[in-house]
Amino acid sequence: MPLLSNPEDVIGRRFDFIIAGGGTAGLVLANRLSENPDVSVIVLEAGNAHVDDPIILSPTGWVPQLFNSEYEWGLQSTPQPHSLDQRLFEFRGKGLGGSSSINCLVYLKPHRADIDAFEKLGNPGWNWENYQKYSKKAESVHAPVPPVRQFRPTYNHDDVGHDGPLPVSFCPIASGVEYPLQKGLSELGIETISTGFGGETAGTYKALASLHPVKMTRTDSANAYLFPVIDRPNLQVLTGALVTKVVTSGDEATGLTADAVEFEHGGKFYQVLCAKDVILSAGAIKSPQILELSGIGDRSILEPLGIETKLDLPTIGTNTQDHFTCTGPAYELRDGNDIITGELIADPDFRGNLKDPYKEIEGPLPLVMSGYAFFPLHKAAANAQELIDKISAKINDEASPYSAGLREVYHVQLELLKDEDVPDVEIMVVPFSVIPMGPAGRAYVNVPPVLSRPFSRGTHINSADPLAPPVIDPHIFEEDIDMEIITAGFKVSRAAAQFSPYKDIIAREVKPGPDVVTDDQIKEHIKSHVGTVWHMVGSCSMLPRDKGGVVDAKLKVYGTNNIRVVDLSILPILVSTHPQATVYAVAEQGDIIKADHM
C-alpha cells in the first residue's frame, strides 16, 4: 500500500509547491518537481487513492458501469446547459491518476499543425518539436505482439519514446471490424498510413494504448509517476482533499501572490501554506472554478455570487471546446467472421479460446478501442470550400459577435481547416454497446464520427459553493459549420459500409437505421444523440492576455506572481486526436516551472 499522508501531517505546513489535483498532469509534476530533494511538494486530491482497484486496472471493466447512461446528452431544439452531476464528476477523474485511470486508454499524438498553432498564437516554445521531446520523455512504447489479425500495428520507432515512466503498447487483439473498415475507407480516398505518431495523422491506423504490454492492465499516471516515488520524504499526497480556493495577498497593481491553499477534508476546512508556487492541475472544469472561488475571474459573474473580485480576468472559464460525437452509424454484425465485442469477451469461455495465440501475455486479454481514422473536411464533403468560405466570411465580418481575441484564434483555426493535410473529423470503432442496440446475445459495433476541432465555444455558470459542481453550457453546434463537419463525417462512415469486406460482416444498421437518409434527417439524429468524448479544453487558455488568455507561455496566470495552471484547460485550440498523450507532454513541459526556480 503506498504511503499517503494524513491531514495532521500537512495542515498549516509550508510547502514549496502545492499541486491542486492528483490527476494525469498533477502527478507528472509531483514526480518531476520532487526530484530535487531540497524542494517540498504536496498534492491535494479530492478523490480517493483507488490503489489496486480492479475496475481501474481492467482496461474494460469500467465500461458498462460508467459509460452507458452518460454517453448521450441529446439536444432540445435549443441547446441547454448540462449540469455535471456527481456521477460525471467521478467520471472526469476524481481520484489519483485522474482521467488516465478511467479513460478508454487511447494514446494518440496530434497532427504537428495542431501543436504549432499554439506557438502561432503567441506562445514561444509550444511547438511540435518540443511536443515530441516531452512526449518521448513520458512514454515507453513497447514493440507489438505479432498480430494474428489483418489489422496490424505499425509505427516509426523514432516517432515515440522508449525510456519514459509510462508503459504504452498496442492492444494485441481487435474487434475484427477495424480492417474491413480500413478497406472501405480506402475506397473513399482515406488511406491506411504506416505511422500516425510522427506529426502526420491523416488516414487510418491502429492506436497505441496506455496498456501494460505483459500484464494487460491499465497504465496511468498514479502507477507510472507517483507510486514509484511515493516514499520521497519531500513529497506528500493527501487524498479526500477538495481544494476550495487559493488564499492570496496583493492587488491587481502589484500582482496577486498565493500565500496558501484552502481545502475541505472530512467536512472541515484547512490550509497549507505556499513558499513558491500553487499549481492548478484539476482539469478544464475544476481549475477555472478554483480560480473563480479565489476571486480571480469575471467581475460580472463573481460579484453577483458574493465572491470578492481580487483580479478581474473575464476570460476564465470561457473558450471551452470539446470533442463531440453521436450514436451511429451502428451495426448488428453477422455471426462468425472472428468478431470480438465487449459483450462476447465478457464470456470466460470466449476469453479462454482467445488466449491460445497469446501465451506470453500474463493477464486476461483486453479489448480496447484501437481503430481510428482522421481526415480533412475536403475528403468528407464535396462542398468543403463553400463551407469554409461561409465561416471565413462570418469570422471576418466586424458585425459578428466575436471578441478581437477570439477572432484571432479563429483565424489560426481557419488555417487548419483550409489545410487539406490536417484532419477535421474522426471516425472511431467502438466495439462496445454503450447504449442498447438490439436483442441481447448479438454482436454490435458503433462507428461514429467525432468533431475534431469545433468552432462553437462554451461557457460556464458558477456557484459560490465550492462543493457544488459547475454547470457548463457547451454551446454545441452554435456555429453551423460544426454540424456540417460532423454530418460529413457521419456520411463517410456510413458510405464505407457499401464496400467489401466491410459490408460482408454487417447484418443491418441499427442506429439510426435505413429510414434516416437525407441530410436533414441525419442532422436531427445527431442532435438527438449527441455526446461528449470528455476532452474539454480551453477554459484557462494559454494566449496573450489581449487575445483572451488566462495563462502565459510559462503557465502563469496573468496578474499573479505564483499561480500556474498545468492541464488541458490551457490548450487554446483543441487538438484533432484524443488528448491523453498531449496531457503527459504538457505536464512534462511544465519543467519550465523548475527552470524559473533554479
XYZ file of C-alpha atoms in Angstrom:
598
model
C 0.000 0.000 0.000
C 1.546 3.346 -0.989
C 2.298 5.658 1.903
C -0.205 8.518 1.672
C -0.448 11.475 4.021
C -2.909 12.126 6.820
C -4.407 15.611 7.342
C -2.419 16.148 10.543
C 0.793 15.599 8.571
C 0.201 18.643 6.373
C -2.222 21.118 7.957
C -0.604 24.503 8.429
C 2.721 23.381 6.943
C 4.545 25.362 4.296
C 5.389 23.689 1.001
C 7.383 24.994 -1.934
C 4.865 23.683 -4.445
C 1.194 22.965 -3.832
C -0.453 20.956 -6.610
C -4.243 21.055 -6.703
C -5.297 17.831 -8.383
C -3.618 14.428 -8.399
C -4.655 13.563 -11.920
C -2.728 12.896 -15.110
C -0.814 16.183 -15.182
C -0.627 16.751 -11.437
C 1.198 13.506 -10.706
C 3.708 14.093 -13.504
C 4.503 17.438 -11.882
C 4.683 15.881 -8.419
C 7.276 13.413 -9.642
C 9.391 15.911 -11.580
C 9.338 18.718 -9.004
C 10.178 16.384 -6.120
C 13.250 15.066 -7.976
C 15.062 17.901 -6.197
C 15.357 16.734 -2.556
C 15.613 20.337 -1.391
C 12.113 21.130 -2.688
C 8.921 20.207 -0.821
C 5.803 19.235 -2.761
C 2.245 18.430 -1.728
C -0.548 17.056 -3.883
C -4.142 17.696 -2.787
C -6.534 15.282 -4.489
C -10.298 15.431 -3.999
C -10.860 11.751 -4.746
C -9.665 8.512 -3.234
C -6.428 6.662 -3.905
C -8.032 3.713 -5.751
C -4.879 1.651 -5.173
C -5.111 -1.707 -6.960
C -8.761 -1.034 -7.815
C -9.687 -3.894 -10.189
C -12.141 -1.742 -12.143
C -9.411 0.798 -12.869
C -6.732 -1.794 -13.631
C -9.039 -3.622 -16.034
C -8.976 -1.989 -19.468
C -12.696 -2.668 -19.964
C -14.152 -3.296 -16.501
C -15.425 0.264 -16.157
C -17.285 0.442 -19.479
C -20.745 -0.855 -18.503
C -20.615 0.837 -15.101
C -19.766 4.388 -16.150
C -20.381 4.694 -19.866
C -23.963 3.643 -20.505
C -26.093 6.439 -19.112
C -23.591 9.254 -19.722
C -22.777 8.608 -23.388
C -25.605 10.596 -24.953
C -26.695 14.065 -23.982
C -29.130 14.856 -26.740
C -30.234 18.386 -27.558
C -33.593 20.016 -27.498
C -34.440 22.493 -30.233
C -32.386 24.990 -28.234
C -29.130 23.699 -26.676
C -29.324 23.623 -22.884
C -26.587 23.820 -20.256
C -25.638 20.433 -18.886
C -25.108 20.090 -15.152
C -22.099 17.999 -14.299
C -23.640 15.849 -11.605
C -21.661 13.832 -9.060
C -21.513 10.761 -11.292
C -19.963 12.703 -14.142
C -17.709 14.419 -11.584
C -16.358 10.970 -10.732
C -16.091 10.150 -14.432
C -13.904 13.131 -15.203
C -11.177 11.823 -12.953
C -11.827 12.212 -9.223
C -9.037 10.079 -7.773
C -5.298 9.557 -8.023
C -4.447 9.215 -11.687
C -7.382 11.375 -12.741
C -8.725 10.740 -16.197
C -5.812 8.438 -17.021
C -7.395 5.995 -14.558
C -10.804 5.898 -16.224
C -10.366 6.780 -19.890
C -10.542 4.479 -22.922
C -6.724 4.029 -22.829
C -6.374 5.657 -26.269
C -2.856 7.007 -26.767
C -2.616 9.118 -29.919
C -0.440 12.043 -30.874
C -1.916 15.073 -32.670
C -1.062 16.495 -36.047
C 2.017 18.727 -35.903
C -0.071 21.676 -37.128
C -2.332 21.341 -34.058
C 0.639 21.987 -31.789
C 2.390 24.570 -33.963
C -0.851 26.563 -33.782
C -0.150 27.197 -30.087
C 3.112 28.960 -30.929
C 1.468 30.914 -33.747
C -0.974 32.270 -31.173
C 1.840 33.827 -29.166
C 3.270 31.017 -27.012
C 7.028 30.698 -27.665
C 8.343 27.156 -27.294
C 4.957 25.481 -27.634
C 5.606 23.790 -30.967
C 5.754 20.299 -32.449
C 9.464 19.803 -31.856
C 9.126 20.466 -28.144
C 5.943 18.430 -28.003
C 7.792 15.388 -29.303
C 10.676 15.998 -26.923
C 8.403 15.964 -23.886
C 6.065 13.287 -25.170
C 9.001 10.935 -25.676
C 10.220 11.773 -22.178
C 6.922 10.478 -20.778
C 6.353 7.307 -22.770
C 7.908 3.875 -23.028
C 6.457 2.335 -26.162
C 6.829 -1.421 -26.389
C 7.100 -3.383 -29.618
C 3.798 -5.025 -30.540
C 2.991 -8.689 -30.092
C 2.900 -10.277 -33.580
C -0.717 -9.829 -34.684
C -2.996 -12.701 -35.550
C -5.421 -10.476 -37.430
C -5.037 -8.296 -40.510
C -5.418 -5.074 -38.513
C -1.725 -4.537 -37.930
C 0.079 -2.146 -35.597
C 2.599 -0.012 -37.460
C 4.745 2.881 -36.310
C 8.106 4.530 -36.810
C 10.492 3.671 -33.960
C 11.873 7.217 -33.912
C 8.428 8.808 -33.537
C 7.925 7.554 -29.989
C 9.814 7.345 -26.703
C 11.161 4.128 -25.226
C 12.554 5.044 -21.807
C 9.814 7.049 -20.100
C 7.888 6.058 -16.971
C 4.603 5.350 -18.779
C 4.313 1.922 -20.451
C 2.447 2.186 -23.755
C 1.690 -0.655 -26.146
C -0.579 -1.880 -28.904
C -3.537 -3.933 -27.729
C -2.839 -7.412 -29.130
C -6.408 -8.061 -30.261
C -9.037 -6.078 -32.112
C -12.740 -6.414 -32.774
C -12.400 -7.652 -36.348
C -14.226 -4.568 -37.660
C -11.186 -2.304 -37.967
C -9.513 -3.882 -41.016
C -12.716 -4.158 -43.094
C -13.468 -0.528 -42.212
C -9.982 0.461 -43.389
C -10.633 -1.232 -46.724
C -13.977 0.532 -47.059
C -12.445 3.906 -46.269
C -9.685 3.336 -48.818
C -12.399 3.186 -51.496
C -13.307 6.723 -50.403
C -9.735 8.011 -50.652
C -8.869 7.693 -46.946
C -5.789 5.503 -46.879
C -4.142 3.382 -44.218
C -0.878 5.031 -43.129
C 2.271 3.415 -41.757
C 2.599 5.684 -38.727
C 0.370 8.211 -37.054
C 2.751 9.247 -34.284
C 5.205 11.499 -36.109
C 3.020 14.532 -36.694
C 1.130 13.399 -39.794
C -2.174 11.846 -38.773
C -4.480 11.977 -41.806
C -5.548 8.431 -42.629
C -6.414 5.262 -40.738
C -4.162 3.359 -38.347
C -4.082 1.398 -35.118
C -3.877 3.464 -31.954
C -1.490 2.844 -29.112
C -2.951 2.256 -25.656
C -1.909 3.052 -22.095
C -1.714 -0.692 -21.530
C 0.970 -2.772 -19.825
C 2.471 -4.949 -22.575
C 2.641 -8.121 -20.444
C 0.142 -7.783 -17.609
C -2.503 -6.283 -19.918
C -3.552 -3.836 -17.206
C -4.140 -0.092 -17.486
C -1.107 2.148 -17.036
C -1.996 5.512 -15.521
C -0.125 8.449 -14.033
C -0.527 7.126 -10.479
C 1.224 3.831 -11.231
C 3.733 5.343 -13.660
C 4.699 8.582 -11.903
C 3.516 8.595 -8.295
C 3.688 5.201 -6.622
C 7.328 4.519 -7.638
C 8.419 7.691 -5.777
C 5.794 7.933 -3.048
C 8.401 7.335 -0.338
C 10.320 10.513 -1.153
C 10.479 12.432 2.139
C 9.876 15.746 0.354
C 6.609 14.576 -1.267
C 3.228 14.489 0.457
C -0.027 13.285 -1.106
C -3.357 13.852 0.629
C -6.491 12.256 -0.834
C -10.038 13.266 0.014
C -8.845 16.884 -0.044
C -11.054 19.089 -2.212
C -9.337 22.397 -2.974
C -11.804 25.229 -2.401
C -9.710 28.325 -3.077
C -6.285 29.905 -3.262
C -5.663 32.450 -0.494
C -3.885 35.482 -1.931
C -2.411 38.812 -0.922
C -1.607 41.872 -3.009
C -3.724 43.565 -5.627
C -4.060 43.979 -9.378
C -1.396 46.677 -9.471
C 1.340 44.589 -7.813
C 0.032 41.176 -8.793
C -1.646 38.637 -6.547
C 0.578 36.300 -4.565
C -0.668 32.890 -3.476
C 0.018 32.527 0.238
C -1.975 29.381 0.948
C -4.461 26.874 -0.409
C -7.690 26.107 1.395
C -9.172 22.611 1.126
C -12.037 20.599 2.538
C -11.348 17.222 4.146
C -13.868 15.204 6.130
C -16.306 18.095 6.309
C -13.757 20.546 7.745
C -11.723 23.267 6.062
C -7.930 23.545 6.393
C -4.999 25.356 4.817
C -1.491 24.572 3.648
C 0.976 27.418 3.105
C 2.852 28.211 -0.106
C 6.537 29.115 -0.365
C 6.935 29.146 -4.163
C 4.039 28.232 -6.499
C 0.474 26.990 -6.423
C -0.182 24.795 -9.459
C -3.732 24.026 -10.537
C -3.969 20.664 -12.292
C -7.610 19.964 -11.597
C -8.782 19.774 -15.206
C -10.645 22.020 -17.599
C -13.750 22.099 -15.418
C -12.310 22.360 -11.916
C -9.227 24.568 -12.453
C -11.232 27.617 -13.597
C -13.713 27.034 -10.792
C -10.903 27.161 -8.205
C -9.656 30.432 -9.676
C -13.116 31.966 -9.554
C -13.750 30.803 -5.995
C -10.452 32.557 -5.197
C -11.769 35.846 -6.575
C -9.957 35.584 -9.910
C -12.305 35.816 -12.866
C -15.056 37.841 -14.473
C -16.205 40.517 -12.029
C -19.698 40.483 -13.561
C -20.028 36.782 -12.675
C -18.258 36.748 -9.312
C -19.805 39.701 -7.538
C -23.464 38.666 -8.012
C -22.452 35.373 -6.379
C -20.997 37.203 -3.393
C -17.376 36.447 -4.297
C -14.992 39.375 -3.810
C -13.100 40.093 -7.005
C -9.372 40.089 -6.334
C -8.371 40.069 -10.006
C -10.681 40.841 -12.916
C -9.793 38.238 -15.567
C -13.016 37.832 -17.539
C -11.883 35.077 -19.916
C -11.540 32.417 -17.210
C -13.982 29.612 -17.931
C -14.688 30.727 -21.481
C -13.297 29.395 -24.789
C -14.211 25.846 -23.735
C -14.151 23.266 -26.512
C -14.778 19.531 -26.574
C -14.847 16.627 -28.968
C -18.471 15.798 -29.731
C -19.789 12.583 -31.227
C -23.087 10.775 -31.649
C -24.533 7.292 -31.747
C -24.204 5.705 -35.159
C -23.765 4.576 -37.684
C -24.078 1.424 -35.561
C -24.479 -2.089 -36.845
C -25.523 -5.559 -35.838
C -22.818 -7.891 -37.117
C -23.169 -11.278 -38.778
C -22.264 -14.427 -36.896
C -18.773 -15.746 -37.457
C -16.145 -13.554 -39.129
C -13.965 -13.774 -35.978
C -15.764 -10.822 -34.448
C -14.914 -9.788 -30.883
C -17.061 -7.298 -28.996
C -17.288 -6.223 -25.383
C -20.268 -8.488 -24.829
C -18.508 -11.536 -26.258
C -15.191 -11.078 -24.470
C -17.000 -10.874 -21.135
C -17.750 -14.609 -21.526
C -14.975 -16.628 -19.759
C -15.196 -19.446 -22.313
C -14.838 -16.996 -25.189
C -11.801 -15.387 -23.497
C -10.233 -18.765 -22.891
C -10.389 -19.660 -26.583
C -8.774 -16.338 -27.477
C -5.842 -16.935 -25.150
C -4.144 -19.694 -27.173
C -2.225 -17.480 -29.635
C -1.048 -15.153 -26.839
C 0.522 -17.451 -24.269
C 3.278 -14.932 -23.443
C 0.697 -12.493 -22.043
C 0.202 -12.889 -18.306
C -3.109 -11.140 -17.769
C -6.522 -11.565 -19.342
C -6.755 -10.389 -22.913
C -8.289 -6.923 -23.171
C -10.340 -5.323 -25.886
C -9.832 -1.590 -26.253
C -10.758 0.978 -28.857
C -7.881 0.950 -31.345
C -9.402 1.593 -34.771
C -9.335 5.247 -35.864
C -9.499 7.330 -38.999
C -8.744 11.043 -39.257
C -9.378 13.086 -42.375
C -9.860 16.683 -43.552
C -13.185 18.208 -44.465
C -12.085 18.220 -48.108
C -12.141 14.401 -48.086
C -15.573 14.276 -46.496
C -17.645 16.958 -48.193
C -17.939 17.959 -51.832
C -18.957 21.450 -50.709
C -15.998 21.842 -48.331
C -14.771 25.067 -49.904
C -18.251 26.586 -49.748
C -18.478 25.768 -46.027
C -15.024 27.240 -45.401
C -15.879 30.417 -47.298
C -19.056 30.809 -45.252
C -17.383 30.540 -41.828
C -14.491 32.727 -43.054
C -16.905 35.472 -44.054
C -18.633 35.296 -40.672
C -15.359 35.493 -38.745
C -14.148 38.434 -40.827
C -17.447 40.295 -40.509
C -16.931 43.042 -37.951
C -20.606 42.771 -37.039
C -20.165 39.173 -35.848
C -20.351 38.741 -32.065
C -16.705 37.743 -31.554
C -14.150 39.438 -29.368
C -10.958 40.603 -31.056
C -9.023 37.868 -29.262
C -11.363 35.064 -30.300
C -11.299 36.369 -33.851
C -7.503 35.962 -33.898
C -7.803 32.422 -32.534
C -10.385 31.677 -35.209
C -8.026 32.870 -37.940
C -5.457 30.265 -36.868
C -8.191 27.649 -36.627
C -9.284 28.586 -40.156
C -5.758 27.912 -41.404
C -6.063 24.392 -40.015
C -9.459 23.929 -41.648
C -8.147 25.078 -45.012
C -5.117 22.765 -44.885
C -6.051 19.632 -46.844
C -3.483 17.561 -44.932
C -4.831 18.364 -41.459
C -7.777 16.311 -40.111
C -11.057 17.978 -39.154
C -13.149 14.900 -38.411
C -12.567 11.443 -36.965
C -14.201 8.034 -37.168
C -13.722 5.591 -34.304
C -14.584 1.921 -33.891
C -16.446 1.358 -30.611
C -16.791 -2.419 -30.069
C -18.995 -1.984 -27.010
C -22.739 -1.479 -26.751
C -22.540 1.706 -24.753
C -26.289 2.142 -25.183
C -28.852 -0.571 -26.025
C -28.547 -1.517 -29.691
C -30.872 -4.511 -30.047
C -31.562 -8.015 -28.746
C -29.068 -9.463 -26.275
C -26.678 -12.120 -27.454
C -25.849 -10.367 -30.698
C -22.640 -8.551 -31.661
C -22.863 -4.786 -32.244
C -20.406 -2.074 -33.193
C -20.725 1.704 -33.193
C -18.672 3.582 -35.808
C -19.468 7.245 -35.086
C -17.879 10.453 -36.318
C -16.156 12.863 -33.940
C -15.947 16.601 -34.492
C -12.214 17.209 -34.211
C -11.960 20.950 -33.754
C -15.264 22.736 -33.075
C -15.780 26.427 -33.733
C -18.511 26.644 -31.092
C -17.232 27.894 -27.745
C -18.742 27.026 -24.397
C -19.098 28.980 -21.185
C -19.918 28.185 -17.592
C -22.296 29.295 -14.874
C -20.845 29.159 -11.365
C -21.916 28.967 -7.743
C -20.142 30.353 -4.717
C -20.417 26.910 -3.101
C -17.064 25.146 -3.571
C -18.740 21.755 -3.129
C -21.255 22.368 -5.903
C -20.248 21.008 -9.310
C -20.149 23.667 -12.034
C -22.755 23.906 -14.741
C -21.313 24.000 -18.242
C -23.061 25.314 -21.335
C -21.062 23.783 -24.191
C -22.975 25.756 -26.864
C -22.966 22.631 -29.029
C -23.490 23.357 -32.732
C -23.928 27.062 -32.089
C -21.700 27.540 -35.125
C -23.374 25.925 -38.124
C -20.133 24.624 -39.575
C -19.728 22.214 -36.650
C -22.917 20.397 -37.609
C -21.845 20.373 -41.255
C -18.477 18.798 -40.424
C -19.826 16.062 -38.154
C -22.603 15.300 -40.667
C -20.000 14.897 -43.393
C -18.077 12.517 -41.125
C -21.246 10.532 -40.423
C -21.873 10.120 -44.151
C -18.294 8.939 -44.754
C -18.603 6.336 -42.013
C -21.860 5.084 -43.474
C -20.551 5.133 -47.068
C -17.630 2.889 -46.145
C -20.144 0.135 -45.324
C -21.042 -0.117 -49.013
C -17.772 -1.859 -49.821
C -16.470 -5.372 -49.204
C -15.169 -6.797 -46.967
C -16.788 -4.305 -44.573
C -20.326 -4.747 -45.891
C -19.958 -8.533 -45.709
C -19.719 -8.578 -41.902
C -22.749 -6.290 -41.378
C -26.190 -7.805 -40.815
C -28.072 -4.490 -40.542
C -27.756 -0.873 -39.478
C -29.435 -0.413 -36.099
C -28.651 3.258 -35.396
C -30.087 5.400 -36.853
C -31.470 2.829 -39.297
C -32.244 2.822 -43.017
C -35.106 5.338 -42.723
C -32.678 8.151 -41.892
C -31.415 9.189 -45.317
C -31.457 12.929 -46.025
C -29.025 15.459 -44.590
C -31.814 16.992 -42.521
C -32.715 13.590 -41.063
C -29.080 12.850 -40.267
C -28.684 16.211 -38.554
C -31.784 15.630 -36.447
C -30.436 12.228 -35.454
C -27.089 13.749 -34.471
C -28.783 16.478 -32.424
C -30.874 13.884 -30.614
C -27.952 11.548 -29.918
C -25.020 13.899 -29.421
C -22.497 13.091 -26.711
C -19.157 14.236 -25.396
C -15.888 12.354 -25.697
C -14.754 14.047 -22.433
C -11.868 16.030 -23.925
C -12.688 19.529 -22.719
C -10.002 22.209 -23.152
C -9.637 25.984 -23.310
C -11.138 27.212 -20.036
C -7.756 28.641 -18.904
C -6.357 29.293 -22.368
C -2.652 29.867 -22.910
C -2.765 33.021 -25.015
C -1.559 36.612 -24.806
C -3.767 38.425 -22.348
C -5.141 40.775 -25.007
C -6.264 37.730 -27.034
C -8.281 36.312 -24.170
C -5.506 34.451 -22.415
C -5.632 33.225 -18.826
C -2.069 31.908 -18.590
C 1.131 32.901 -20.362
C 3.631 30.624 -22.095
C 5.191 29.833 -18.707
C 1.772 28.661 -17.494
C 1.415 31.527 -15.013
C -1.987 33.114 -14.501
C -1.968 36.723 -15.700
C -1.960 39.230 -12.869
C -0.489 36.753 -10.378
C 3.057 36.171 -9.202
C 2.948 32.461 -8.446
C -0.250 30.744 -9.594
C 0.111 28.354 -12.513
C -2.231 26.070 -14.436
C -0.958 22.820 -15.936
C -3.660 20.669 -17.505
C -5.772 20.503 -20.661
C -7.555 23.732 -19.770
C -4.579 25.694 -21.139
C -4.992 24.476 -24.749
C -6.282 27.450 -26.766
C -7.459 25.202 -29.618
C -8.499 21.573 -29.276
C -6.156 19.068 -30.900
C -7.653 16.810 -33.553
C -6.859 13.491 -31.838
C -7.632 12.057 -28.418
C -5.534 14.079 -25.966
C -4.133 11.658 -23.363
C -0.619 11.807 -24.841
C -0.942 15.594 -25.022
C -1.702 15.870 -21.297
C 1.502 13.999 -20.486
C 3.506 16.169 -22.909
C 2.049 19.386 -21.457
C 2.863 18.252 -17.912
C 6.413 17.256 -18.842
C 6.895 20.650 -20.492
C 5.944 22.009 -17.094
C 9.654 21.722 -16.322
C 9.668 25.429 -17.201
C 8.447 25.804 -13.612
C 11.624 24.140 -12.373
C 13.683 26.417 -14.609
C 12.002 29.507 -13.154
C 13.069 28.489 -9.652
C 16.628 27.323 -10.336
